[in-house]
Amino acid sequence: MAKLTVEDLALAGKKVLMRVDFNVPIKNGVIGNDNRIVAALPTIKHVIKENGRAILFSHLGRIKSEDDKKELSLAPVAKRLGELLGQDVIFVPETRGAKLEEAINNLEDGQVLMVENTRFEDVKDGEFVKLESKNDPELGKYWASLGDDLFINDAFGTAHRSHASNVGIASNVDQAAAGYLMEKEIKFLGDSVEDPKRPFVAIIGGAKVSDKIEVVQALLKKADKVIIGGGMAYTFDAAKGNKIGNSLFEEDKVELAKSLMEEAGDRLVLPIDAVAADAFSNDAKTVTVDSEAGIPDGYMALDIGPKSVALFKDVLADAKTVVWNGPMGVFEMENFAKGTLAIGNDLVNVTENGGTTIVGGGDSTAAVQMLGVADKLSHISTGGGASLEYLEGKTLPGISSLSNK
Ligand code: AMP
């Protein structure tokens, strides 16, 4: 990799600033899912093993008022991290000041300290000043001054944002390196867009054309096939002149859909049938119809149908690289989850046949976890928005601010 990684740093005896992504679901101080904490353990353990002094920064949720701070302290996260590491994590409930500086200066080799939620800096005396989220130059400089000129960024989930705790610190230290998790994300996503094993198939689903159009356009330049599913497929269907009933529809995207279909020809693969329901409910009355026959009046398409499942399976059969982002239907309801779950199983086959499979986005990740196949795929990206922007070919400031080797 062209960027410095954690293995390039001499950590012994050094105060090492680290940006991790501990933005976990939390309610009344109870952590719903600690996947993100677990994902950062290899890098933190490396710093401990090398006798560095780890100083961790993360955001948690969004802070827009003083009130938000009551719910969104990182204290429970620091406690959980301590349990996972099997050693105490010193938690400082401040984002700056003498108490924090003293705790950092008292650190011993191999100890871990966690700073309070970086987004507490977004609200000062009740004002929404966004010092963290707007990458306030003074704040990045101050946080950088707390360490020994070493920074490790392992927070891929925020790499598409320019914040004080990632870009700000990185710009004010001698060496800014990628952690193991960041390195893995760059390797898998980077290879898939720069030098994919072919055939390279991208699968894009989800609700809206407008949210995913840039990634579809970018992937059509790189992939051999782009499969489209989910609610966004019906704007394409309408553009073909098919009846779509009450399905999701973005009228202002019809012309764009038409021109994309013309340009891409058979490289753009759309559903050929649908499971449509007479209400947005798991218990609704359903019919399975061919797209060309049209969705009946009063019905909305909530999943791809069995013919589309078979078509997509066929397209994926000899794929050597697959990138998947977004569900094929309203998979949160059991009766409309079949299409999404089928894709999850297809990806297992691709991996077993020696292909590389990459899943990004919360919903697709939830689907492969629901199926229990997450560990049978090559890579589950930890960043939904960040992975989409990477696939679009955009420069991610959290990555570009790291030092070159
Ligand atoms: P996104 O955030 O754009 O990836 O969209 C994910 C959401 O799209 C999920 O909550 C799905 O329930 C929803 N979705 C997928 N297919 C459909 C559909 N055919 N109709 C309505 N919503 C859908």
XYZ file of N, CA and C in Angstrom, residues 21 27 37 50 155 250 265 285 288 311 321 323 351:
39
model
N -13.455 3.932 15.045
C -14.885 4.172 14.820
C -15.670 3.348 15.826
N -28.188 2.568 23.912
C -29.431 3.091 24.473
C -29.375 2.989 25.994
N -16.309 -2.162 17.925
C -15.225 -2.159 18.920
C -14.323 -3.367 18.643
N 3.467 -3.466 21.258
C 4.697 -2.743 20.918
C 5.077 -1.715 21.990
N -10.463 4.372 11.391
C -11.909 4.639 11.297
C -12.303 4.827 9.840
N -39.373 7.791 -8.992
C -38.830 9.161 -9.002
C -38.951 9.687 -10.429
N -26.605 -0.834 -22.283
C -27.081 -2.042 -22.971
C -27.243 -3.201 -21.994
N -51.756 -8.693 0.902
C -52.024 -9.660 -0.156
C -50.953 -9.471 -1.237
N -47.191 -12.315 -7.686
C -45.896 -12.307 -8.360
C -46.158 -12.088 -9.842
N -32.177 -15.098 -12.712
C -31.373 -14.315 -13.657
C -30.102 -13.782 -12.988
N -15.192 -11.065 -9.114
C -15.253 -9.995 -8.110
C -16.703 -9.524 -8.048
N -19.216 -6.765 -5.858
C -19.432 -5.729 -4.849
C -20.937 -5.575 -4.687
N -17.685 -16.846 -3.571
C -16.477 -16.926 -2.736
C -15.915 -18.347 -2.766
